[in-house]
Short mmCIF file of C-alpha atoms in Angstrom, two decimals:
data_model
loop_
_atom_site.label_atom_id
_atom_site.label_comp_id
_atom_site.label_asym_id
_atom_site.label_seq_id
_atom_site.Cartn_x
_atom_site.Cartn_y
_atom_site.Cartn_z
CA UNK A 1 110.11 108.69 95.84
CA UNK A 2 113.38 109.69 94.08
CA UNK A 3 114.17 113.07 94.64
CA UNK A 4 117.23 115.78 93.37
CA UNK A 5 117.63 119.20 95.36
CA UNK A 6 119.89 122.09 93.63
CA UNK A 7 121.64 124.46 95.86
CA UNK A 8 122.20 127.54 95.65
CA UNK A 9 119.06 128.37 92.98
CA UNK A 10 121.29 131.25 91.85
CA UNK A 11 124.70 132.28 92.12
CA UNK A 12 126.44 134.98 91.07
CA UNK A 13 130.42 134.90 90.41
CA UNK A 14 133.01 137.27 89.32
CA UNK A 15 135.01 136.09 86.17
CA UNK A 16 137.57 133.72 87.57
CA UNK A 17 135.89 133.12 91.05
CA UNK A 18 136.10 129.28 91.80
CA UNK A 19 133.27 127.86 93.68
CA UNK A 20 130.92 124.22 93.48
CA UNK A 21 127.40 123.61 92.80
CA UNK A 22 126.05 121.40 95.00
CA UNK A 23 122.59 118.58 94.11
CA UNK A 24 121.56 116.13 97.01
CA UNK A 25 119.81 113.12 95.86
CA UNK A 26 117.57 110.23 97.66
CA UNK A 27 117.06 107.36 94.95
CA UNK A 28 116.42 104.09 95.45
CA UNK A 29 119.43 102.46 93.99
CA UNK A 30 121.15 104.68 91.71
CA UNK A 31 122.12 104.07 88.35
CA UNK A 32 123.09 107.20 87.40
CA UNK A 33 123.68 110.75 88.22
CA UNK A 34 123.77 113.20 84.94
CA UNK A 35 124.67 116.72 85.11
CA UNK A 36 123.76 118.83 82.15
CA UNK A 37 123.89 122.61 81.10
CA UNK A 38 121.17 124.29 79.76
CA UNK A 39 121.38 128.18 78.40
CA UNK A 40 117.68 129.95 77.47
CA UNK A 41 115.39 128.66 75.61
CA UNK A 42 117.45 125.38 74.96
CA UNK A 43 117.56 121.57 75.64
CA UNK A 44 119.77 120.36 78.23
CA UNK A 45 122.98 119.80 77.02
CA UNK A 46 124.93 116.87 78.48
CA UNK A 47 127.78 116.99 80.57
CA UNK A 48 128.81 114.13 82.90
CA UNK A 49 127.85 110.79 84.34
CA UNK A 50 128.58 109.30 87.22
CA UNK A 51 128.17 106.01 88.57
CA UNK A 52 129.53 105.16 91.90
CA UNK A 53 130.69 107.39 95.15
CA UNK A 54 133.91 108.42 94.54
CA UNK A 55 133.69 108.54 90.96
CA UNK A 56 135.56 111.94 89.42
CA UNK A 57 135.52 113.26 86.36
CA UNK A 58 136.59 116.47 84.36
CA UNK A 59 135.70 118.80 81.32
CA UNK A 60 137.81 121.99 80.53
CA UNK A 61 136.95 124.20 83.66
CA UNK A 62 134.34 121.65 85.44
CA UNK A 63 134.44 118.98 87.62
CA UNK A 64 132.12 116.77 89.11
CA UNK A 65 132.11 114.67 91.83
CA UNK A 66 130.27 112.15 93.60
CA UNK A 67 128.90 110.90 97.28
CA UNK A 68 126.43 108.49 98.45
CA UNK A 69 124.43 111.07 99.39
CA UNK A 70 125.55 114.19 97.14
CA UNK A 71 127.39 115.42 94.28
CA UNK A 72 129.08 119.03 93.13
CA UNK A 73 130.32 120.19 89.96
CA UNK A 74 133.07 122.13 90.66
CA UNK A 75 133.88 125.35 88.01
CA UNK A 76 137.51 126.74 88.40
CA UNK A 77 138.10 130.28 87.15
CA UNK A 78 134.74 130.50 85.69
CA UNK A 79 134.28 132.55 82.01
CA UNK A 80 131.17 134.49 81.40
CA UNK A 81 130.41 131.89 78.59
CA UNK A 82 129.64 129.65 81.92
CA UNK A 83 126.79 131.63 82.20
CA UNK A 84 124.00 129.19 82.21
CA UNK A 85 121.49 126.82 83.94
CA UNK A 86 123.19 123.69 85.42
CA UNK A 87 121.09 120.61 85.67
CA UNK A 88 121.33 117.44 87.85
CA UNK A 89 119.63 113.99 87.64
CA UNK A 90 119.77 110.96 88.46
CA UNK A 91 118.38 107.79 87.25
CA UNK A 92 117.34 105.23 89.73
CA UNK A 93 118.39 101.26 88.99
CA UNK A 94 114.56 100.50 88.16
CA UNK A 95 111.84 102.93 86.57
CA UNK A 96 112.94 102.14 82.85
CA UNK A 97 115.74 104.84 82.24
CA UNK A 98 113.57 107.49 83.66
CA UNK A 99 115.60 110.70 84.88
CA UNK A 100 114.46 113.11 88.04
CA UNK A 101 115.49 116.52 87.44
CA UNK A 102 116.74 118.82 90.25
CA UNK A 103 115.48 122.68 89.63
CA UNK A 104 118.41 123.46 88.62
CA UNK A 105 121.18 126.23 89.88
CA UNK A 106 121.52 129.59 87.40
CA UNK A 107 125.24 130.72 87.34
CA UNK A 108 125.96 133.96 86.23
CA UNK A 109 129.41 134.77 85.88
CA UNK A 110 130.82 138.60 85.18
CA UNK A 111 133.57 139.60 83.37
CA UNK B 1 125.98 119.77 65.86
CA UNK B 2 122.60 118.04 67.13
CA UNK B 3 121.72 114.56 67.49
CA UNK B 4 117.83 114.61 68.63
CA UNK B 5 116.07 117.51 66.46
CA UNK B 6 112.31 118.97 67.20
CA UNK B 7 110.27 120.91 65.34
CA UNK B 8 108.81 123.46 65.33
CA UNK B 9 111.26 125.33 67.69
CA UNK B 10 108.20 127.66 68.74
CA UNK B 11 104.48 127.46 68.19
CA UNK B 12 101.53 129.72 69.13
CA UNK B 13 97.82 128.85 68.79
CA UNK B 14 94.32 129.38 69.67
CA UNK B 15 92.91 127.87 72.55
CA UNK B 16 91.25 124.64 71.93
CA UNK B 17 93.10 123.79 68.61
CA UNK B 18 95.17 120.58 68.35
CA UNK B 19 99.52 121.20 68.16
CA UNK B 20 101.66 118.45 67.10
CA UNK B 21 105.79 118.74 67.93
CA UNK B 22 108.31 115.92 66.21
CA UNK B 23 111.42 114.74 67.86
CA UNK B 24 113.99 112.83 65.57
CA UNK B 25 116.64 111.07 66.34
CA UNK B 26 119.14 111.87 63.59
CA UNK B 27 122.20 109.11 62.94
CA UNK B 28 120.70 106.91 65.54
CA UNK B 29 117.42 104.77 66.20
CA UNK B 30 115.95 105.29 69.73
CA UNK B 31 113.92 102.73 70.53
CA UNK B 32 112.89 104.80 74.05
CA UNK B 33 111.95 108.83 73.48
CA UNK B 34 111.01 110.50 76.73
CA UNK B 35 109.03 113.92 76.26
CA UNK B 36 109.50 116.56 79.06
CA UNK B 37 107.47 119.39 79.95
CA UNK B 38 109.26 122.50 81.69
CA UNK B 39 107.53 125.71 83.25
CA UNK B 40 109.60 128.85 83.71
CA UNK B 41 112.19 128.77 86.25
CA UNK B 42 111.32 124.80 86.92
CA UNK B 43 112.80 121.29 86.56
CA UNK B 44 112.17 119.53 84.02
CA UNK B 45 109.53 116.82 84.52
CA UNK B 46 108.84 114.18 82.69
CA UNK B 47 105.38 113.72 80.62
CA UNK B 48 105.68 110.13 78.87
CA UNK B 49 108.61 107.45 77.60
CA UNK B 50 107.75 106.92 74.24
CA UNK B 51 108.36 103.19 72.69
CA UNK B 52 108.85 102.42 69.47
CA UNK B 53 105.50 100.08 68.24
CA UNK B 54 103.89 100.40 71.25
CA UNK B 55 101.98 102.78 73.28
CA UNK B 56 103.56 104.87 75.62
CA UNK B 57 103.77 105.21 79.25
CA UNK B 58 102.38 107.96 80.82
CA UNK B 59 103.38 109.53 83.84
CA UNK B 60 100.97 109.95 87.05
CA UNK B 61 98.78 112.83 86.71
CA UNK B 62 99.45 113.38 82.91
CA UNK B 63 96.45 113.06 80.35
CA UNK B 64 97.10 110.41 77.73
CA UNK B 65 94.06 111.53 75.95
CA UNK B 66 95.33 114.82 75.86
CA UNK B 67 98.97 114.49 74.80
CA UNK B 68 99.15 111.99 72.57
CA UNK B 69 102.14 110.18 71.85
CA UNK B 70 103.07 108.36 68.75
CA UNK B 71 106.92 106.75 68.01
CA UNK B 72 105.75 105.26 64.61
CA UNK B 73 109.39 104.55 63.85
CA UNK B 74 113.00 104.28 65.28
CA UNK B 75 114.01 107.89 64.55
CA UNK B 76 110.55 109.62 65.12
CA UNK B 77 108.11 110.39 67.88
CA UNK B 78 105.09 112.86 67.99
CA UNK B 79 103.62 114.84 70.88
CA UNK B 80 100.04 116.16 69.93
CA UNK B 81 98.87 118.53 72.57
CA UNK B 82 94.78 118.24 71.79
CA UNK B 83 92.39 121.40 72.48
CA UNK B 84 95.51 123.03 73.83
CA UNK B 85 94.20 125.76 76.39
CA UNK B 86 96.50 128.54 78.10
CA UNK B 87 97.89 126.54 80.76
CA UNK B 88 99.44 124.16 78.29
CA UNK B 89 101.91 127.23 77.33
CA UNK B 90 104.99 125.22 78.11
CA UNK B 91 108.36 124.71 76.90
CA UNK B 92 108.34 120.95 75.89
CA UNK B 93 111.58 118.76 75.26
CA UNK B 94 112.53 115.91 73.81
CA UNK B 95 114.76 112.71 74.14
CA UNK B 96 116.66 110.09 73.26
CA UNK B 97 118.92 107.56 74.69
CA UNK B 98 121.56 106.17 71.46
CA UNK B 99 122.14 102.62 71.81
CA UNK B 100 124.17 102.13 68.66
CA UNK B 101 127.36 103.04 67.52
CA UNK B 102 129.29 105.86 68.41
CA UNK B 103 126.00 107.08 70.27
CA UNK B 104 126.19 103.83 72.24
CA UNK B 105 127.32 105.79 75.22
CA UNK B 106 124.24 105.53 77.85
CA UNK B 107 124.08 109.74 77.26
CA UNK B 108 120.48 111.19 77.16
CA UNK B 109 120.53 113.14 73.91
CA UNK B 110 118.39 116.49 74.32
CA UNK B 111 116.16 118.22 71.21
CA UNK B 112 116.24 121.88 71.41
CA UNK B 113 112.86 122.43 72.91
CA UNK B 114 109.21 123.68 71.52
CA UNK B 115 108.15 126.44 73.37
CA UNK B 116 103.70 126.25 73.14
CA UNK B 117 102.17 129.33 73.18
CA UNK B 118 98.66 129.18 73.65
CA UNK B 119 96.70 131.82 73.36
#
């Protein structure tokens, strides 16, 4: 069964404190791994893709990389308008374009 | 600005009436929906994939007589939630994958959620 663990399930971070979310992932054959943001009370709102280990890429303050086994998104001197939910997922290469959520890792970030 | 839009945004009913939610796909046809269901402080987990013309497919341990699914067209499914009852309260979500155009980039496109209230 395809799974996605989120760690930590919380973090806390002063306003331009570095640090990486981290979501492990079992799939069988993996199409995809998604990571999306979601703030209260909202949809999911997308973020990156990634296809293979090794695979990098970058938006404004995050970046998010990829293992065989693992990925992080990586936020560099976080802003308080960071503050959210960050989801991961990942879509295995059979099961129709389904996606498995992780629970998800709630970043709050202080000014 | 939004590419998959639901409505209502928020509902609240008595137990045992019927609810209905639309997701559209606006500037794009999505031939695949996929409705989610997500409980406070929880993942997201998937209900049903909803197919254009056809019925849709349920996921294990999810009542298809209960939440029924309709995707009469290529911009427009339904979720009816049928003699909702209190522990249906749930923030539902739906979406869609664009396969044409400049939404012809694989991304998952997310509605804004329905948050069911039921009473």
């Amino acid at each position: 069964e395809d799974q996605v663990t989120q760690s930590p399930e919380a973090l806390r971070l002063q306003e331009g404190e570095s640090s990486s979310l981290n979501c492990s992932y079992t799939v069988s054959g993996l199409r995809g791994l998604f990571w999306y943001r979601q703030d209260p009370g909202k949809g999911p709102e997308f973020l990156f893709t990634l296809y293979s280990a090794g695979e990098e890429k970058e938006k404004e303050r995050l970046k998010a990389t990829l293992t065989k086994k693992e990925s992080f998104l990586h936020i560099t001197a976080p802003k308080p308008e960071d503050s959210a939910t960050y989801l991961c997922a990942v879509q295995a290469s059979t099961g129709f374009q389904k996606l498995v959520f992780g629970t998800g890792t709630r970043l709050l970030v202080s000014p | 600005g939004a590419v998959v839009s639901q409505h209502p945004s928020w509902v609240i009913c008595k137990s045992g009436t019927s609810v209905k939610i639309e997701c559209r796909s606006l500037d794009f046809q999505a031939t695949t929906m996929f409705w989610y269901r997500q409980f406070p402080k929880q993942s997201l987990m998937l209900m049903a994939t909803s197919n254009e013309g056809s019925k849709a497919t349920y996921e294990q341990g999810v009542e298809k007589d209960k939440f029924l699914i309709n995707h009469a067209s290529l911009t427009l499914s339904t979720l009816t939630v049928t003699s909702a009852h209190p522990e249906d309260s749930s923030f539902y979500i739906c979406s869609a994958r664009g396969t044409s155009g400049r939404f012809n980039t694989g991304e998952l496109f997310f509605g804004e959620g329905s948050r069911l209230t039921v009473l």
